[in-house]
Short mmCIF file of C-alpha atoms in Angstrom, two decimals:
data_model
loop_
_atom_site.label_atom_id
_atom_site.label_comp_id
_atom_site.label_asym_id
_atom_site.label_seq_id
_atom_site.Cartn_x
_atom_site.Cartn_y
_atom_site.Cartn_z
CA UNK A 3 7.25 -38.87 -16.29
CA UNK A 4 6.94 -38.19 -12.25
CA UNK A 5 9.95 -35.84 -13.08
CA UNK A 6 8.27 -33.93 -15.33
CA UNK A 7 5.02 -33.78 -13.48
CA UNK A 8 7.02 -32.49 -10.55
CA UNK A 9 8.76 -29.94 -12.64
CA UNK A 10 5.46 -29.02 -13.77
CA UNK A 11 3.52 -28.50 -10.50
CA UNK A 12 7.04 -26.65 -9.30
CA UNK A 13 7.80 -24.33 -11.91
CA UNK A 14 4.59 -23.77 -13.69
CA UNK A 15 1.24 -23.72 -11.56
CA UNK A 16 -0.02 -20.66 -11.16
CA UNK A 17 -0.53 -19.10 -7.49
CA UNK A 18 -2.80 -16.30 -6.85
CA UNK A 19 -1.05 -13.39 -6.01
CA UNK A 20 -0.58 -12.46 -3.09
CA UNK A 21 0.23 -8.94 -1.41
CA UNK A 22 2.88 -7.31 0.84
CA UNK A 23 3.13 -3.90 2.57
CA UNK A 24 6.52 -3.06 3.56
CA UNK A 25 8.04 0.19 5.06
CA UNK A 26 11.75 2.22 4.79
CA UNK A 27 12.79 5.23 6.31
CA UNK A 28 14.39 7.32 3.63
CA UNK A 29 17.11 10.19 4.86
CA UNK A 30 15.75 13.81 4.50
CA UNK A 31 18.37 15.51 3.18
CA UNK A 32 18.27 12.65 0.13
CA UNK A 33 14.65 13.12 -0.61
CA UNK A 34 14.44 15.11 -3.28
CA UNK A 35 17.52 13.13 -5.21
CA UNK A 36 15.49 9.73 -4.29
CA UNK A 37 12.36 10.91 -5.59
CA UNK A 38 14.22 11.99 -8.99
CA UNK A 39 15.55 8.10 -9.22
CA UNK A 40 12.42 6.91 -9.26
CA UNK A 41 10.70 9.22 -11.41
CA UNK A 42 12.70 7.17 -14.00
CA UNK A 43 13.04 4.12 -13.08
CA UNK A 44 15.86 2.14 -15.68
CA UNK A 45 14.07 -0.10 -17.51
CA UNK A 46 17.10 -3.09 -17.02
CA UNK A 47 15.76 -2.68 -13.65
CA UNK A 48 12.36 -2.60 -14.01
CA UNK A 49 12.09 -5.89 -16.37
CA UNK A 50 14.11 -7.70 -12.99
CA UNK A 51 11.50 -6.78 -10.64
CA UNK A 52 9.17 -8.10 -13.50
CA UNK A 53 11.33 -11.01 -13.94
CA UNK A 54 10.60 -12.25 -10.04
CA UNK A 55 6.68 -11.93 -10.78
CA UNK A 56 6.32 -8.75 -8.35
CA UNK A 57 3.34 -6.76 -10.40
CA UNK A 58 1.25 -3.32 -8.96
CA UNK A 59 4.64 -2.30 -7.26
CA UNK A 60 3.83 1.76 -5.86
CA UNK A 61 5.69 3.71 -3.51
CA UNK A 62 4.28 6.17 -1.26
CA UNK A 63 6.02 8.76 0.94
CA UNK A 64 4.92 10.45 4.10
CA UNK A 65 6.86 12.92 7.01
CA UNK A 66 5.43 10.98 10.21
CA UNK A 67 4.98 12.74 13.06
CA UNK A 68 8.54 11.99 14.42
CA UNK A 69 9.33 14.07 11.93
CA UNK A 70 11.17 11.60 9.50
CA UNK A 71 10.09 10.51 6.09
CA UNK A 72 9.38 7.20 5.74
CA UNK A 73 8.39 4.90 2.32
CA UNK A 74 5.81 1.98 2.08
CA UNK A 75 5.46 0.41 -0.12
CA UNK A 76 2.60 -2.13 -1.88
CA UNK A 77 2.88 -5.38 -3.88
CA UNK A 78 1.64 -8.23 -5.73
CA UNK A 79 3.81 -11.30 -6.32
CA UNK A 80 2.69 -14.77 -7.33
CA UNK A 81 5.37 -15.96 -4.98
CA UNK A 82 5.93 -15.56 -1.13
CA UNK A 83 9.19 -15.51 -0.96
CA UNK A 84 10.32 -12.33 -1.00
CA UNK A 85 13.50 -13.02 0.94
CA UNK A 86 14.41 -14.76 -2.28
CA UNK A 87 13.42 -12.76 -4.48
CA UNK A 88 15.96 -10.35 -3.10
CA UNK A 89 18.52 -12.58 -3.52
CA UNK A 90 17.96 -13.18 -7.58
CA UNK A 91 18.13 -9.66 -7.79
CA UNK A 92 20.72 -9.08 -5.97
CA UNK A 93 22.81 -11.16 -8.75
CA UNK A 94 21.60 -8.60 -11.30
CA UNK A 95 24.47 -6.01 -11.95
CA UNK A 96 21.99 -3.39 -13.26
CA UNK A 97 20.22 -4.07 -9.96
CA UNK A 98 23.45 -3.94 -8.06
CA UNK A 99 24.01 -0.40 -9.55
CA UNK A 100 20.49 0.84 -8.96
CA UNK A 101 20.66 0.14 -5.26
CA UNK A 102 24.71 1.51 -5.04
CA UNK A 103 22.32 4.62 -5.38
CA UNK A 104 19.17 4.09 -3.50
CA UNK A 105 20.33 2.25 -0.74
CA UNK A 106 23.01 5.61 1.04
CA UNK A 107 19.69 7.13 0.98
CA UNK A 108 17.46 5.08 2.72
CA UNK A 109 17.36 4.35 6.09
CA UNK A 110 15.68 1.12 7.28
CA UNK A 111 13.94 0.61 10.51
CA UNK A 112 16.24 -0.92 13.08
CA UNK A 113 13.67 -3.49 14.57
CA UNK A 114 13.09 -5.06 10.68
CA UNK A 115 13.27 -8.83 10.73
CA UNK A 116 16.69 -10.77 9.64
CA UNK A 117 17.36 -10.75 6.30
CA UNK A 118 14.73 -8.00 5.41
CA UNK A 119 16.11 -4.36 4.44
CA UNK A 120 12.25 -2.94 3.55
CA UNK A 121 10.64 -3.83 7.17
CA UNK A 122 7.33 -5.86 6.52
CA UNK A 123 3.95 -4.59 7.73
CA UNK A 124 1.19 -7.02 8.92
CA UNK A 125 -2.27 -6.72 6.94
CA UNK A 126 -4.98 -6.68 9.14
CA UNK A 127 -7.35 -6.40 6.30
CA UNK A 128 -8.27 -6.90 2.28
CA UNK A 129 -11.04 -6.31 0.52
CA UNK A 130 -11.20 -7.09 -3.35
CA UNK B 13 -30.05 15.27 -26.23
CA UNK B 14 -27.03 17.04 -25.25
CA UNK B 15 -28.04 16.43 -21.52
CA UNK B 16 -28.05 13.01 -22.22
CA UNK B 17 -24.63 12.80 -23.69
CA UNK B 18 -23.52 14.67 -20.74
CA UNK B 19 -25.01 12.62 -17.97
CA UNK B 20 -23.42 9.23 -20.28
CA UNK B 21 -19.87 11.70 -19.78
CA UNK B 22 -19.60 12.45 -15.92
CA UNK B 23 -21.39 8.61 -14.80
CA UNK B 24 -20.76 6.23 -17.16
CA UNK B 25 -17.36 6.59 -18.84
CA UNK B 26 -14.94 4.64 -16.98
CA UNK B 27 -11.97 5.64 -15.61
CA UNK B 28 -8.63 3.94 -15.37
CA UNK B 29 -8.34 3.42 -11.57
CA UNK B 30 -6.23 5.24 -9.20
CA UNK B 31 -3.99 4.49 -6.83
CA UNK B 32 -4.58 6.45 -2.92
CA UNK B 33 -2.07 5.66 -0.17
CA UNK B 34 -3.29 6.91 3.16
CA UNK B 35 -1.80 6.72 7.20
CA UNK B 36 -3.23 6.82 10.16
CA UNK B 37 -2.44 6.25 13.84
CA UNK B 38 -3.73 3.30 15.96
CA UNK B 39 -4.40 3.96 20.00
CA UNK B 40 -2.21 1.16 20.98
CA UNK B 41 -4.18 0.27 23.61
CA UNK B 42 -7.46 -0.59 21.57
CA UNK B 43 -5.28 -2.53 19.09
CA UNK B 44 -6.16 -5.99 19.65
CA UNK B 45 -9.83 -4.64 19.82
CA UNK B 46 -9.31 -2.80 16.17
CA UNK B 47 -7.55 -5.84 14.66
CA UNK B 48 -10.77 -7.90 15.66
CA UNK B 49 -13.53 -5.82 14.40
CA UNK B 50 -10.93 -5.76 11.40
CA UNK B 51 -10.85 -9.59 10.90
CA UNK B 52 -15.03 -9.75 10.15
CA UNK B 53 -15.93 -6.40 7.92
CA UNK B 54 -19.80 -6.12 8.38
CA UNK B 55 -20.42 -7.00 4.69
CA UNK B 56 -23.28 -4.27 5.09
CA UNK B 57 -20.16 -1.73 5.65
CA UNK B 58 -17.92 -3.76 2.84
CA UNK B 59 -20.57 -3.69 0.78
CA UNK B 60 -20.82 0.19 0.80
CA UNK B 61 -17.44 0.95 -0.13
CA UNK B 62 -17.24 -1.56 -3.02
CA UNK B 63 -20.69 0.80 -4.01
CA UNK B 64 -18.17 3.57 -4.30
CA UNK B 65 -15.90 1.84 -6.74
CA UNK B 66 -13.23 1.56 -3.67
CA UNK B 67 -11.32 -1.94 -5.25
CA UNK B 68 -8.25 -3.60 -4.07
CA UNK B 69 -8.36 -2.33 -0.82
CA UNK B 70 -5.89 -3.46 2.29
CA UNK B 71 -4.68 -2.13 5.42
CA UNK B 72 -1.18 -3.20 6.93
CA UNK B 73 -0.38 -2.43 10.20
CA UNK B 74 3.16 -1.27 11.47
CA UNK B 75 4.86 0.08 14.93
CA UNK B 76 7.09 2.75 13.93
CA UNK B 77 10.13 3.82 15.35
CA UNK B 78 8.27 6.74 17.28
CA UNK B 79 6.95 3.93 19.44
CA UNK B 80 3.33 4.18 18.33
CA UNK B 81 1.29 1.80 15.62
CA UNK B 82 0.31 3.12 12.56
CA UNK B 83 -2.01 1.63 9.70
CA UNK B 84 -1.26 1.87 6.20
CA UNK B 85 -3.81 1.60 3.86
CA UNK B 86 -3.42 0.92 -0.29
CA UNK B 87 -6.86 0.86 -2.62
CA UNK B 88 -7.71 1.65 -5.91
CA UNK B 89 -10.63 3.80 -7.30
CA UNK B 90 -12.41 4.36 -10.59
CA UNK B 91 -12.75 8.22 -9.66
CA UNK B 92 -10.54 10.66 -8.21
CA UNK B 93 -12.69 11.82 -5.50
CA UNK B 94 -12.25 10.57 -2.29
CA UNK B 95 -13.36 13.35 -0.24
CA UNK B 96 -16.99 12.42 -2.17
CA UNK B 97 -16.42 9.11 -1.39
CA UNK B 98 -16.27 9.45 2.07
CA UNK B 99 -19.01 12.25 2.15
CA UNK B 100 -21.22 9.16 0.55
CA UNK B 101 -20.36 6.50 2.89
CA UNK B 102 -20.69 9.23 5.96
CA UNK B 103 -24.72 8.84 4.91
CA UNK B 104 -24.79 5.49 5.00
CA UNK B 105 -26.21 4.02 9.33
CA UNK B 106 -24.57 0.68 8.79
CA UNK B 107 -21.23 2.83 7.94
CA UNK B 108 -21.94 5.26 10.49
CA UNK B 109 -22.44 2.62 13.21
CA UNK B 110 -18.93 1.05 12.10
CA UNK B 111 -17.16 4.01 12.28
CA UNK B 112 -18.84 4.77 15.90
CA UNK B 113 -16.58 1.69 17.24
CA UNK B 114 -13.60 2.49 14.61
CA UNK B 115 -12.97 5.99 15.08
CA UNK B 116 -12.41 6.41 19.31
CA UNK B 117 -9.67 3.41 18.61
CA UNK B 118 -7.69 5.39 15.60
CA UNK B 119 -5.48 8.52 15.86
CA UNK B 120 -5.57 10.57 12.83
CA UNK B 121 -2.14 12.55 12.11
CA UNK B 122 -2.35 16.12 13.50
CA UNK B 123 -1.29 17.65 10.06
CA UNK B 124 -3.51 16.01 7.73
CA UNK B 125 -5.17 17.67 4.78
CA UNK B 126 -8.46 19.41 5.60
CA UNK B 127 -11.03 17.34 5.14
CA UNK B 128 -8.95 14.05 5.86
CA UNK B 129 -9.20 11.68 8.12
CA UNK B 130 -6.62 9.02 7.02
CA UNK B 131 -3.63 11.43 5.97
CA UNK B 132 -3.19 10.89 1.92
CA UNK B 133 0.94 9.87 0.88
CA UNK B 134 2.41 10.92 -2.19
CA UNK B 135 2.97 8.14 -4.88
CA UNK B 136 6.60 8.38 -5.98
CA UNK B 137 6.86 5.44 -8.00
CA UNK B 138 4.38 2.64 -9.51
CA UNK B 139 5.55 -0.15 -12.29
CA UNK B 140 2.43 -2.82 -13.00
#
């Protein structure tokens, strides 16, 4: 009985989502061939970012004034770990495939944390 | 009759919200100071923009690899017009005061849009 109320409160309480800004150069000579990945996203690798509870998942790109283009992006996820998040879909070979492609074209920042490849940003504030 | 249908049109139908993603620069110098006023919103000045329909809204901050901080903001918005938006909150004192202590600690990028302050980014991809 414990067992199963420890399962429960584990697996299946509900946490409010919470949000994470995160930013990735992407090469300029690959922009226009990124941008037409992600115009059509697969769906196998859509329903895995579903599958890890990330929801409201947008990408927005911007030349900075050092002249590179950079990505951030925004999410929701009833979970905070990210890190392994990236790990589960890391084991998905659809997901392994998708990134064979995006990943020669990005370029992440070179002071991101260990373990991250998208850089996170801090949020200084929220306002529902 | 007709001009009644019309106003019910343009103020009452709702709109699916939108997504904006916007930069701007941070004087890195005044940071600590802008991260402060940013950790207590005046609700008079929160209150405002949630009377333009802004939802959702956060800012994340970031150092880039140029050296120099940058904040990243993600809301959401019932109508498309930000440039209204702003134009409305520009009339408000309680705004105006807030912006008198937000503006001389931001750096707008040089090649915004005119009529931008935070520089707008171009969604490239968005799953729910």
């Amino acid at each position: 009985m414990l067992s199963v109320l420890f399962l429960m409160a584990t697996t299946s309480k509900p946490r409010p989502p919470q949000r994470f800004g995160s930013v990735l150069g992407l090469k300029g000579e690959k922009l226009d061939e990124y941008k037409m990945l992600h115009a059509a996203v697969w769906p196998t690798v859509a329903g895995a970012i579903r599958s890890v509870n990330t929801r409201n998942y947008s990408g927005c790109l911007r030349q900075m004034p050092d002249g590179n283009h950079y990505l951030f992006s925004y999410l929701e996820d009833t979970r905070s770990d990210l890190a392994g998040h990236r790990r589960k879909l890391a084991a998905n070979p659809e997901v392994k495939k998708w990134w064979s492609l995006t990943d020669p074209r990005q370029q992440p920042l070179a002071d991101r944390k260990e373990g991250e490849w998208w850089a996170s940003m801090q949020e200084v504030f929220h306002q529902e």
